[in-house]
Coordinates of C-alpha atoms in Angstrom, one line a residue:
Chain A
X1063 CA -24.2 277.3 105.6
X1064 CA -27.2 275.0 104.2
X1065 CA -26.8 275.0 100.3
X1066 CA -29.4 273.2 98.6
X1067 CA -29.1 272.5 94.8
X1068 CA -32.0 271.2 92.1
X1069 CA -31.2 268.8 89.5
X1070 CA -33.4 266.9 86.8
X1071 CA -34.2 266.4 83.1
X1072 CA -35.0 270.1 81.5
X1073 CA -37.3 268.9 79.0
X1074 CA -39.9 266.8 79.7
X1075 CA -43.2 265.3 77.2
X1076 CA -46.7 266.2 77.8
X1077 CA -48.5 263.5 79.8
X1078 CA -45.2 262.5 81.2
X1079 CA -43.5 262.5 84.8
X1080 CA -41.8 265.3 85.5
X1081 CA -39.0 264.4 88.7
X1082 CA -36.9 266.3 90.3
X1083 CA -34.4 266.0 93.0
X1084 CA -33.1 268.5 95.8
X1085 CA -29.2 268.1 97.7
X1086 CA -29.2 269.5 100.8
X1087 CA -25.3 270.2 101.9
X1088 CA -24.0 272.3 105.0
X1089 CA -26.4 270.8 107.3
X1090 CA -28.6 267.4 107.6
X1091 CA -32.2 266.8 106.2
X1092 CA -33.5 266.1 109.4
X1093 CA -35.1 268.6 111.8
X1094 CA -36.7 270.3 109.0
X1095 CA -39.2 270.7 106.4
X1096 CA -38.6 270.9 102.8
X1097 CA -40.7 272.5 100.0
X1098 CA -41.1 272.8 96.0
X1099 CA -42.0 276.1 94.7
X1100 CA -42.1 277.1 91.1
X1101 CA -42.4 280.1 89.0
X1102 CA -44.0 279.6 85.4
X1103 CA -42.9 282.1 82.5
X1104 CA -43.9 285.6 83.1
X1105 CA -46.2 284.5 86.1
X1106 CA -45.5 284.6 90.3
X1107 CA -44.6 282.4 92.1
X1108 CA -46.7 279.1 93.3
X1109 CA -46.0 276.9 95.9
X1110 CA -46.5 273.2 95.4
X1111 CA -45.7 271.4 98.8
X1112 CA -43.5 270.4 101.5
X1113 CA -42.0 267.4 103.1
X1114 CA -41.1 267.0 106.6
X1115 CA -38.0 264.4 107.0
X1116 CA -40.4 262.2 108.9
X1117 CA -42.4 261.8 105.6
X1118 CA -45.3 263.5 106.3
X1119 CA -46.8 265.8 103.8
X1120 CA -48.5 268.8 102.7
X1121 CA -49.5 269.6 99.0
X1122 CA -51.4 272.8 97.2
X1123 CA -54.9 271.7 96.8
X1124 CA -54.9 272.6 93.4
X1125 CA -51.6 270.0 92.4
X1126 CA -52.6 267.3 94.6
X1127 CA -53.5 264.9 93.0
X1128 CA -50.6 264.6 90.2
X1129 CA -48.0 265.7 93.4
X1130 CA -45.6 262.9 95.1
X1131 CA -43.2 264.6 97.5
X1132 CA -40.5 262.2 98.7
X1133 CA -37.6 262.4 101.2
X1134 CA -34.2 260.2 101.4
X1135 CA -32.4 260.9 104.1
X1136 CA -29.4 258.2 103.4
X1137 CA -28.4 260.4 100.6
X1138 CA -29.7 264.1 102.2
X1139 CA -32.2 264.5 99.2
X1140 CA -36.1 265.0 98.7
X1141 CA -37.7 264.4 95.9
X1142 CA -40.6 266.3 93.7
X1143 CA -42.6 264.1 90.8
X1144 CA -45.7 265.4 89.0
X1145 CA -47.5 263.7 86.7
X1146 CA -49.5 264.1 83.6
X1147 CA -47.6 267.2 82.8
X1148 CA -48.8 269.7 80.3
X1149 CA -47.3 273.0 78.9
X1150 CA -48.3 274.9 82.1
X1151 CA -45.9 273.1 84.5
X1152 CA -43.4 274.4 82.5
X1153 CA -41.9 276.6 84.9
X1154 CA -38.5 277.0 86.9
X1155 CA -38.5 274.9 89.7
X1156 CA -37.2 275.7 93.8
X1157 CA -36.7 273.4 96.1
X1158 CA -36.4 275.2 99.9
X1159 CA -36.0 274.4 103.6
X1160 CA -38.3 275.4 105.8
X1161 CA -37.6 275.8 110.0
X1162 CA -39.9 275.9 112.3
X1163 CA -40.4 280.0 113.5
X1164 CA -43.7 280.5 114.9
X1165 CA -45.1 279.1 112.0
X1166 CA -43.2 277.1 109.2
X1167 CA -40.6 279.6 107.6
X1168 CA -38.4 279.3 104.6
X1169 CA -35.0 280.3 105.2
X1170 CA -32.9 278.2 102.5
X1171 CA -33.5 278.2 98.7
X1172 CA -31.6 276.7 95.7
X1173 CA -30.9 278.7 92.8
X1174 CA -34.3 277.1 91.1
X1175 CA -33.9 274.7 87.7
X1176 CA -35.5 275.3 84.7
X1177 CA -38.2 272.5 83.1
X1178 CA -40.1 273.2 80.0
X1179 CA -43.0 270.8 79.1
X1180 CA -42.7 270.0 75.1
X1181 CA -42.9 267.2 72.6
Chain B
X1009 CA -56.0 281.5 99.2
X1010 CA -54.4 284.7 100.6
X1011 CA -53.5 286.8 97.7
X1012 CA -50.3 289.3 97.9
X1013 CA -50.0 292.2 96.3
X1014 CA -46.9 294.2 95.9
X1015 CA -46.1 297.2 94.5
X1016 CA -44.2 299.1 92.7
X1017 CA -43.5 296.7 90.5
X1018 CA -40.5 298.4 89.2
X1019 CA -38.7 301.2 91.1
X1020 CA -35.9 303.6 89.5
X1021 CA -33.3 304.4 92.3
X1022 CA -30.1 305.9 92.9
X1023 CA -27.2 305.1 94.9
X1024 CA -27.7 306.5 98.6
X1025 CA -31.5 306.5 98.4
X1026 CA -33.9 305.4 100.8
X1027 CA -36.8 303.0 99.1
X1028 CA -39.8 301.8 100.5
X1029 CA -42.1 299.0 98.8
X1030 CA -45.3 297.8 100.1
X1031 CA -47.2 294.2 99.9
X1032 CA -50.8 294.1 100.3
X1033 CA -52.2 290.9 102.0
X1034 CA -56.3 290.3 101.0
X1035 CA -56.8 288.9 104.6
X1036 CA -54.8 289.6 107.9
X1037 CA -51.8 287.8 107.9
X1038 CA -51.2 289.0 111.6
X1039 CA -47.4 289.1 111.4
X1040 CA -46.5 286.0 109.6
X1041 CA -44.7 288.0 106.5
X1042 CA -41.1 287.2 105.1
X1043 CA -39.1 289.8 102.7
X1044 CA -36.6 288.0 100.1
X1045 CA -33.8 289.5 97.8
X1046 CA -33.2 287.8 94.6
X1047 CA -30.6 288.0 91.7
X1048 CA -30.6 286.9 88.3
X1049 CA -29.7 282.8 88.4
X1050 CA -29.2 282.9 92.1
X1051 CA -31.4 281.7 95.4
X1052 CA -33.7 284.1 96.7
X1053 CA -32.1 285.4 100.3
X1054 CA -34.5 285.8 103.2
X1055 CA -34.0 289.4 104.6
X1056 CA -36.9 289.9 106.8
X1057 CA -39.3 287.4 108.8
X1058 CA -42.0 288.0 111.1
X1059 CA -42.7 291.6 109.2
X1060 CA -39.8 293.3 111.1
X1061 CA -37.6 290.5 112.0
X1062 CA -33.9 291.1 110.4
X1063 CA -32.1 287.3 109.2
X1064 CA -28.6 287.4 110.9
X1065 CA -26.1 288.6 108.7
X1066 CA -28.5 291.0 106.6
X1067 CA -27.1 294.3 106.6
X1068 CA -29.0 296.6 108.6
X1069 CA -30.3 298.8 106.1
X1070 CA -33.1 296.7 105.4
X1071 CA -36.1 296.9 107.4
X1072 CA -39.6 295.9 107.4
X1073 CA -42.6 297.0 109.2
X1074 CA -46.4 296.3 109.2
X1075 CA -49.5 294.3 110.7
X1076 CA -52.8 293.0 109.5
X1077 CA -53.0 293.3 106.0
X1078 CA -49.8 296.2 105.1
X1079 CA -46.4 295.9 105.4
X1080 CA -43.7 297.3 104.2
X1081 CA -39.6 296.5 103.6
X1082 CA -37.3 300.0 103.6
X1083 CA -33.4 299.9 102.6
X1084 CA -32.2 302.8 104.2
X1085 CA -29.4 304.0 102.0
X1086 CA -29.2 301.7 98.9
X1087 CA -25.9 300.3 97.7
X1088 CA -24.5 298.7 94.4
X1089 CA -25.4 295.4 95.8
X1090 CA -28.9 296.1 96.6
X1091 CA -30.1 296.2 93.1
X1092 CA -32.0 293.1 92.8
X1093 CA -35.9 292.0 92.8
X1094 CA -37.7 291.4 96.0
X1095 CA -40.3 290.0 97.0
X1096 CA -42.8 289.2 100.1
X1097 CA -44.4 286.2 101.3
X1098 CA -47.2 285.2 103.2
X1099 CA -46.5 282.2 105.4
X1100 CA -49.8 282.8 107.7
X1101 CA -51.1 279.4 105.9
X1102 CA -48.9 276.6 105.1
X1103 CA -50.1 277.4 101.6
X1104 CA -47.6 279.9 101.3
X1105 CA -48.8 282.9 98.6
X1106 CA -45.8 285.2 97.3
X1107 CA -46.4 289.1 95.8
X1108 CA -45.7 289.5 92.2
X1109 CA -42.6 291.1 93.1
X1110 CA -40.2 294.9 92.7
X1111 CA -37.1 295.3 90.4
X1112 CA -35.3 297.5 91.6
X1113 CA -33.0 299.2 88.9
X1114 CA -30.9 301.4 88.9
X1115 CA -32.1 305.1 87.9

């Protein structure tokens, strides 16, 4: 079974990067899209993009331009960065797998990882 | 963006009940709806797909119906382990939209 598993800094400064990686284990990167969803205090959840293992690329308008999905598959990992960060991208952070059903479903999640946005 | 909106967003239940919770999309979403089951600290588990679509291995208890713009996800008789949040998503755009989601607690 596909187990993937978030890991990063849990504190990051304002106007900083904030970076993230996703392990995928139980199954290989390839074949498959991979997303970042997060879920700020109190609030729903958001999607922010997805990767397929190609390298091509979709982001939420409204992240765009501070968003860099990335994908390694030597190691089985994607990657999430955002920039210029500010107290509401403090959030708790899920990296997912998507597979192809019709249209582009997500069957996998990790458990999510927690990053708060503070000096 | 396609807004979801779920409700209840708590819902009181007892061992052996059957539940229902609906999710509201704002535009027609056809059939391209996913139900998920989450626990405190855990992953969220995909239960449904397609609206009615069970994952394999999820106990068949759980159902989900609807079209258009309502749907719904039933557990038939809950048990223990049912006792979770859940939530639905919209995956009709690849900017995927999520409801607020339902705790359901025990009563």
């Amino acid at each position: 079974q596909v187990q993937l598993q978030e890991s990063g800094p849990g504190l990051v400064k304002p106007s900083e990067t904030l970076s993230l990686t996703c392990t995928v284990s139980g199954g290989s990167i390839s074949s498959y899209y991979w997303s970042w969803i997060r879920q700020p205090p109190g609030k729903g959840l958001e999607y922010i993009g997805y990767i397929y293992y190609t390298g091509s690329s979709n982001y939420n308008p409204s992240l765009k331009s501070r968003l860099t999905i990335s994908v390694d598959m030597s190691k089985n990992q994607f990657s999430l960065k955002v920039s210029s960060v500010t107290a509401a991208d403090t959030a708790v952070y899920y990296c997912a797998r998507s597979r192809a059903a019709g249209n582009l479903l997500l069957d996998f999640w990790g458990q999510g990882t927690r990053v708060t946005v503070s000096s | 963006d396609i807004q979801m909106t779920q409700s209840p967003s708590t819902l009181s239940a007892s061992v052996g009940d059957r539940v229902t919770i609906t999710c509201r999309a704002s535009q027609s979403i056809t059939n391209w709806l996913a139900w998920y089951q989450q626990k405190p600290g855990k992953a969220p588990k995909l239960l449904i797909y397609k609206a009615s679509t069970l994952e394999t291995g999820v106990p068949s208890r759980f159902s989900g119906s609807g079209s258009g713009t309502e749907f719904t996800l039933t557990i038939s008789s809950l048990q223990p382990d049912d006792f979770a949040t859940y939530f639905c998503q919209q995956y009709e755009s690849y900017l995927y939209t999520f409801g607020q989601g339902t705790k359901l607690e025990i009563k």
